[in-house]
CSV table of C-alpha atoms in Angstrom, one decimal:
chain,number,residue,atom,x,y,z
O,143,MET,CA,144.9,130.7,17.6
O,144,ASN,CA,144.6,132.9,14.4
O,145,ASP,CA,141.3,131.4,13.2
O,146,SER,CA,139.3,133.3,15.8
O,147,GLN,CA,136.9,136.1,16.3
O,148,THR,CA,136.7,138.8,19.0
O,149,THR,CA,133.5,139.0,20.9
O,150,THR,CA,132.3,141.4,23.5
O,151,ALA,CA,132.3,140.4,27.2
O,152,PRO,CA,132.0,142.6,30.3
O,153,GLN,CA,135.3,143.3,31.9
O,154,ALA,CA,137.2,146.0,33.7
O,155,ALA,CA,139.0,148.7,31.7
O,156,VAL,CA,142.3,147.5,33.4
O,157,SER,CA,142.6,143.9,34.5
O,158,PRO,CA,144.1,143.2,38.0
O,159,LEU,CA,145.7,140.0,36.7
O,160,LEU,CA,149.4,140.3,36.0
O,161,ASP,CA,151.0,137.0,35.2
O,162,LEU,CA,150.9,133.2,35.7
O,163,ALA,CA,152.7,132.0,38.8
O,164,SER,CA,152.0,128.3,39.3
O,165,ILE,CA,150.1,125.3,38.2
O,166,THR,CA,149.3,122.2,40.3
O,167,LEU,CA,148.9,118.8,38.7
O,168,GLU,CA,147.3,115.6,40.1
O,169,VAL,CA,149.5,112.5,39.7
O,170,ASN,CA,149.0,108.9,40.8
O,171,HIS,CA,152.7,108.3,41.5
O,172,LEU,CA,154.7,111.2,43.0
O,173,ALA,CA,158.2,109.8,42.5
O,174,ARG,CA,157.5,108.9,38.9
O,175,GLY,CA,156.1,112.5,38.3
O,176,VAL,CA,159.2,114.1,39.9
O,177,ARG,CA,161.5,111.9,37.8
O,178,PHE,CA,159.7,112.9,34.6
O,179,TYR,CA,159.7,116.6,35.2
O,180,GLU,CA,163.3,116.6,36.4
O,181,GLN,CA,164.8,114.4,33.8
O,182,VAL,CA,162.7,115.4,30.7
O,183,LEU,CA,161.9,119.0,31.4
O,184,GLY,CA,164.9,119.8,33.5
O,185,LEU,CA,162.9,121.4,36.3
O,186,GLU,CA,164.6,121.8,39.7
O,187,ARG,CA,162.9,120.1,42.7
O,188,LEU,CA,162.4,122.7,45.5
O,189,GLU,CA,160.6,120.5,48.0
O,190,GLN,CA,159.0,117.1,48.2
O,191,GLU,CA,156.9,115.4,50.9
O,192,ALA,CA,155.4,112.0,50.7
O,193,GLY,CA,153.5,110.6,53.7
O,194,ASN,CA,150.2,109.6,55.2
O,195,THR,CA,148.8,113.2,55.3
O,196,SER,CA,150.1,114.6,52.0
O,197,SER,CA,152.1,113.7,49.0
O,198,VAL,CA,153.4,116.8,47.2
O,199,ALA,CA,156.4,118.1,45.3
O,200,THR,CA,157.2,121.6,44.0
O,201,LEU,CA,159.5,122.2,41.1
O,202,ARG,CA,161.1,125.4,39.9
O,203,VAL,CA,160.3,126.5,36.3
O,204,ASN,CA,162.1,129.8,36.6
O,205,ALA,CA,162.7,132.5,39.1
O,206,HIS,CA,159.0,133.4,39.3
O,207,GLN,CA,157.1,130.3,38.3
O,208,THR,CA,156.6,126.8,39.8
O,209,LEU,CA,154.9,123.6,39.0
O,210,SER,CA,153.5,121.4,41.8
O,211,LEU,CA,152.6,117.7,41.8
O,212,TRP,CA,149.9,116.4,44.2
O,213,GLN,CA,149.3,112.7,44.7
O,214,PRO,CA,145.8,112.3,46.2
O,215,VAL,CA,145.7,110.8,49.7
O,216,THR,CA,142.4,109.2,50.8
O,217,ARG,CA,140.3,111.6,53.0
O,218,GLN,CA,143.3,114.0,53.3
O,219,HIS,CA,144.1,117.4,51.8
O,220,ASN,CA,147.4,118.0,50.1
O,221,ASP,CA,147.4,121.6,51.4
O,222,ALA,CA,145.9,122.3,54.8
O,223,ARG,CA,145.6,126.0,54.1
O,224,LEU,CA,143.3,125.3,51.1
O,225,ALA,CA,141.3,122.5,52.7
O,226,PRO,CA,138.3,124.7,53.3
O,227,LEU,CA,138.1,125.3,49.5
O,228,GLN,CA,138.6,121.5,48.7
O,229,ALA,CA,141.5,122.2,46.4
O,230,ARG,CA,142.8,119.4,44.2
O,231,GLY,CA,145.4,119.2,41.6
O,232,ALA,CA,144.2,119.4,38.0
O,233,SER,CA,143.3,116.2,36.1
O,234,HIS,CA,144.1,115.8,32.4
O,235,LEU,CA,145.2,119.4,32.2
O,236,HIS,CA,146.4,120.9,28.9
O,237,TYR,CA,149.1,123.5,29.6
O,238,ALA,CA,152.1,124.9,27.8
O,239,PHE,CA,155.7,125.8,28.5
O,240,GLN,CA,157.8,128.5,26.7
O,241,VAL,CA,161.0,127.8,24.8
O,242,GLN,CA,162.9,130.0,22.5
O,243,SER,CA,161.7,129.5,18.9
O,244,SER,CA,165.2,128.6,17.8
O,245,ASP,CA,165.2,125.7,20.3
O,246,LEU,CA,162.2,123.9,18.8
O,247,PRO,CA,164.4,121.5,16.7
O,248,ARG,CA,166.4,120.6,19.7
O,249,CYS,CA,163.2,119.9,21.6
O,250,LYS,CA,162.2,117.3,19.0
O,251,ASP,CA,165.5,115.6,19.5
O,252,VAL,CA,165.1,115.5,23.3
O,253,LEU,CA,161.6,114.1,23.1
O,254,ASP,CA,162.8,111.4,20.7
O,255,GLU,CA,165.7,110.7,23.1
O,256,HIS,CA,163.2,110.0,25.9
O,257,GLY,CA,161.0,107.9,23.7
O,258,LEU,CA,158.1,110.4,23.8
O,259,SER,CA,155.6,110.7,20.9
O,260,TRP,CA,155.0,114.3,19.8
O,261,GLN,CA,153.0,116.2,17.3
O,262,GLU,CA,153.9,119.5,15.7
O,263,ILE,CA,151.1,122.0,14.8
O,264,ASN,CA,151.5,125.3,13.1
O,265,LEU,CA,149.1,127.7,14.8
O,266,GLY,CA,150.1,130.6,12.6
O,267,THR,CA,150.3,130.9,8.8
O,268,SER,CA,152.8,129.8,6.2
O,269,ASP,CA,154.1,133.4,6.1
O,270,ALA,CA,154.2,133.8,9.9
O,271,PRO,CA,154.5,130.3,11.4
O,272,ASP,CA,153.8,129.8,15.1
O,273,ARG,CA,154.7,126.2,15.8
O,274,GLY,CA,154.0,124.2,18.9
O,275,LEU,CA,155.0,120.7,19.9
O,276,TYR,CA,152.4,118.6,21.8
O,277,PHE,CA,153.0,115.5,23.9
O,278,PHE,CA,151.7,113.8,27.1
O,279,ASP,CA,153.2,113.2,30.5
O,280,PRO,CA,152.8,109.8,32.2
O,281,PHE,CA,149.5,110.9,33.9
O,282,GLY,CA,147.6,112.1,30.9
O,283,HIS,CA,148.3,115.8,31.2
O,284,GLY,CA,148.7,117.4,27.7
O,285,LEU,CA,151.9,119.4,27.4
O,286,GLU,CA,152.8,121.9,24.8
O,287,LEU,CA,156.1,123.6,23.9
O,288,ARG,CA,155.6,127.0,22.3
O,289,GLY,CA,158.4,129.1,20.8
O,290,VAL,CA,158.7,132.7,22.0
O,291,ASN,CA,160.5,135.8,20.9
O,292,LEU,CA,161.9,137.5,24.0
O,293,ALA,CA,162.3,140.8,22.1
O,294,ASP,CA,158.5,140.9,21.4
O,295,SER,CA,156.9,144.1,22.6
O,296,ARG,CA,154.0,142.2,24.2
O,297,ARG,CA,156.0,141.5,27.4
O,298,PRO,CA,154.7,139.5,30.4
O,299,TYR,CA,155.1,141.0,33.9
O,300,PHE,CA,158.0,138.6,34.5
O,301,LEU,CA,160.1,138.1,31.3
O,302,PRO,CA,161.6,134.6,31.2
O,303,SER,CA,165.4,134.4,31.2
O,304,VAL,CA,167.4,131.9,29.2
O,305,GLN,CA,169.5,129.5,31.1
O,306,PRO,CA,172.7,127.7,29.9
O,307,ALA,CA,171.9,124.7,27.7
O,308,ARG,CA,171.8,121.3,29.4
O,309,PRO,CA,172.1,118.0,27.7
O,310,HIS,CA,169.2,115.5,27.6
O,311,VAL,CA,166.5,118.0,28.9
O,312,LEU,CA,164.1,120.4,27.2
O,313,PRO,CA,165.2,124.0,27.3
O,314,ILE,CA,162.2,125.3,29.2
O,315,ILE,CA,162.2,129.0,30.1
O,316,GLY,CA,158.7,129.6,31.4
O,317,LEU,CA,155.1,128.5,31.8
O,318,ARG,CA,152.9,129.9,29.1
O,319,GLU,CA,149.2,128.9,29.6
O,320,ALA,CA,146.7,126.7,31.3
O,321,ALA,CA,143.5,125.4,29.6
O,322,LEU,CA,140.5,124.7,31.9
O,323,ALA,CA,137.2,123.0,31.2
O,324,PHE,CA,133.9,124.8,31.9
O,325,GLN,CA,130.6,123.0,31.6
O,326,ASP,CA,128.7,126.3,31.4
O,327,TYR,CA,130.7,127.9,28.7
O,328,SER,CA,128.4,130.9,28.0
O,329,THR,CA,128.3,131.9,31.6
O,330,MET,CA,132.0,131.5,32.0
O,331,LYS,CA,132.7,134.2,29.4
O,332,THR,CA,131.1,136.9,31.5
O,333,HIS,CA,131.8,135.3,34.9
O,334,LEU,CA,135.6,135.2,34.6
O,335,PRO,CA,135.9,139.0,33.8
O,336,GLN,CA,133.3,140.0,36.3
O,337,ALA,CA,134.2,137.8,39.3
O,338,TYR,CA,138.0,138.1,39.0
O,339,GLY,CA,138.9,140.7,36.3
O,340,PHE,CA,140.4,138.4,33.7
O,341,ALA,CA,141.0,140.2,30.4
O,342,PHE,CA,138.8,138.6,27.7
O,343,ALA,CA,140.7,138.5,24.4
O,344,LYS,CA,138.9,136.3,21.9
O,345,GLU,CA,137.1,133.1,21.2
O,346,GLN,CA,137.3,130.6,18.3
O,347,GLU,CA,134.7,130.5,15.6
O,348,ASP,CA,134.4,126.7,15.3
O,349,ARG,CA,134.2,125.6,19.0
O,350,ASP,CA,133.6,126.9,22.5
O,351,PHE,CA,137.1,128.1,23.3
O,352,ALA,CA,137.8,131.5,24.9
O,353,GLN,CA,141.2,133.1,25.7
O,354,PHE,CA,142.1,135.5,28.5
O,355,THR,CA,145.3,137.6,28.5
O,356,LEU,CA,147.1,137.6,31.9
O,357,ALA,CA,147.9,141.3,31.5
O,358,PRO,CA,146.2,144.7,32.2
O,359,HIS,CA,144.6,144.6,28.7
O,360,PRO,CA,143.7,141.9,26.2
O,361,GLU,CA,146.2,141.3,23.5
O,362,PRO,CA,146.6,139.1,20.4
O,363,ASP,CA,148.1,135.6,21.0
O,364,GLY,CA,150.6,133.8,18.9
O,365,ASP,CA,153.5,134.8,16.7
O,366,GLY,CA,156.1,134.5,19.4
O,367,THR,CA,154.6,136.6,22.1
O,368,PRO,CA,156.0,135.8,25.6
O,369,ARG,CA,152.7,136.8,27.3
O,370,ARG,CA,150.9,134.3,29.5
O,371,TRP,CA,147.3,133.1,29.0
O,372,LEU,CA,144.3,131.4,30.6
O,373,TYR,CA,142.2,129.4,28.2
O,374,ALA,CA,138.7,128.2,28.9
O,375,TRP,CA,136.7,125.7,26.9
O,376,ASP,CA,133.9,123.1,27.2
O,377,PRO,CA,134.9,119.6,28.0
O,378,GLN,CA,135.3,118.4,24.4
O,379,VAL,CA,138.6,117.1,23.2
O,380,GLY,CA,140.9,120.0,22.2
O,381,LEU,CA,143.8,120.5,19.9
O,382,ALA,CA,146.0,117.5,19.6
O,383,ASP,CA,143.4,115.4,21.5
O,384,MET,CA,144.1,117.4,24.7
O,385,LEU,CA,141.4,118.1,27.3
O,386,GLY,CA,140.9,121.2,29.5
O,387,GLY,CA,141.6,120.4,33.1
O,388,ASP,CA,139.0,119.6,35.8
O,389,HIS,CA,139.2,120.9,39.4
O,390,ALA,CA,142.4,122.8,38.6
O,391,LEU,CA,144.5,124.7,41.1
O,392,VAL,CA,146.2,127.7,39.4
O,393,ARG,CA,148.1,130.6,41.0
O,394,PHE,CA,148.3,134.1,39.4
O,395,TYR,CA,150.2,137.2,40.2
O,396,ALA,CA,147.7,140.0,40.6
O,397,ASP,CA,146.5,143.1,42.4
O,398,VAL,CA,145.1,141.1,45.2
O,399,GLN,CA,142.9,143.9,46.7
O,400,ALA,CA,141.3,144.6,43.4
O,401,VAL,CA,140.5,140.9,42.8
O,402,THR,CA,139.2,140.5,46.4
O,403,ARG,CA,136.7,143.3,45.9
O,404,ARG,CA,135.3,141.5,42.8
O,405,VAL,CA,135.3,138.1,44.6
O,406,LYS,CA,133.4,139.4,47.6
O,407,GLN,CA,130.8,141.2,45.3
O,408,ALA,CA,130.4,137.9,43.4
O,409,GLY,CA,129.8,136.0,46.7
O,410,LEU,CA,132.3,133.3,46.0
O,411,PRO,CA,133.8,131.1,48.8
O,412,HIS,CA,137.3,132.3,49.5
O,413,LEU,CA,140.0,132.8,52.1
O,414,ILE,CA,142.4,135.6,52.7
O,415,ASP,CA,145.7,135.2,54.6
O,416,GLU,CA,149.3,136.3,54.6
O,417,VAL,CA,149.9,134.3,51.3
O,418,GLY,CA,147.1,136.0,49.4
O,419,LEU,CA,143.6,135.3,48.2
O,420,ALA,CA,142.2,131.8,47.3
O,421,VAL,CA,138.8,131.4,45.7
O,422,ARG,CA,136.7,128.4,44.8
O,423,ASP,CA,135.0,128.8,41.4
O,424,PRO,CA,131.5,127.4,40.9
O,425,GLU,CA,133.0,125.0,38.3
O,426,GLY,CA,135.3,123.5,41.0
O,427,HIS,CA,138.5,125.2,40.1
O,428,VAL,CA,140.5,126.9,42.8
O,429,PHE,CA,142.3,130.2,41.9
O,430,GLU,CA,145.0,131.7,44.0
O,431,PHE,CA,146.0,135.4,43.6
O,432,VAL,CA,149.2,136.7,45.1
O,433,GLU,CA,151.1,139.9,44.9
O,434,PRO,CA,154.2,139.8,42.7
O,435,PRO,CA,157.5,139.9,44.6
O,436,ALA,CA,159.3,143.2,44.6
């Protein structure tokens, strides 16, 4: 967002957060969710399990990012590993995918082809437009398609790669952001940098909306940057009538040891195993931190 102001918030000189790895959504019908994300967004199904104890599917976004779908099962946990932290998929999450800016017109045609209503919003200026397309999946999650310039100097840890064009699906190249709801907004602004090391970048002037850069240092958003982001706001309706997610499960690439030291000092419930670090935030979100693959 360009209509914003930078404020001061305690944070480390260098953030241990590196990039966005995965987002987990809560859905009420797993097969329908898999069809939507395969047929509309062109994601590749890596695994799917539907049964009495769990109902989950994982889809490949690119070589380093995945999207998971969890259908709640009564009195069961979708991931036994995260059961002590009571992890759930996010409800009504707003999140964004990256596409090449030149592909935005084709994205409109694909959305029309699938009968999906969409809204275009220019988050930049008339001289430097930064357009995004907004639409909803069948479960009320608010999706955004944001154009990126892969030659931009503000590079993410894992730069998305362009795949050959496929008919009838959106030309997705990466996950861009997740937007989470926080009831205690003022505490969140200091809590996220202190407890985990997120790099606070800015907040909006007209509403409780803060942005954190998933990178060693905070950087400006918009104008085609391929960086990834964590957004945090109060529960009010956001841009394009989209809500921040409740009880979200989000995975990040990070310096796990550095985050672990902060989490222990903050006294947050967590677990550490061969996968990485998982933490339950006081707001009910569960964050996972894993080392990036070599």
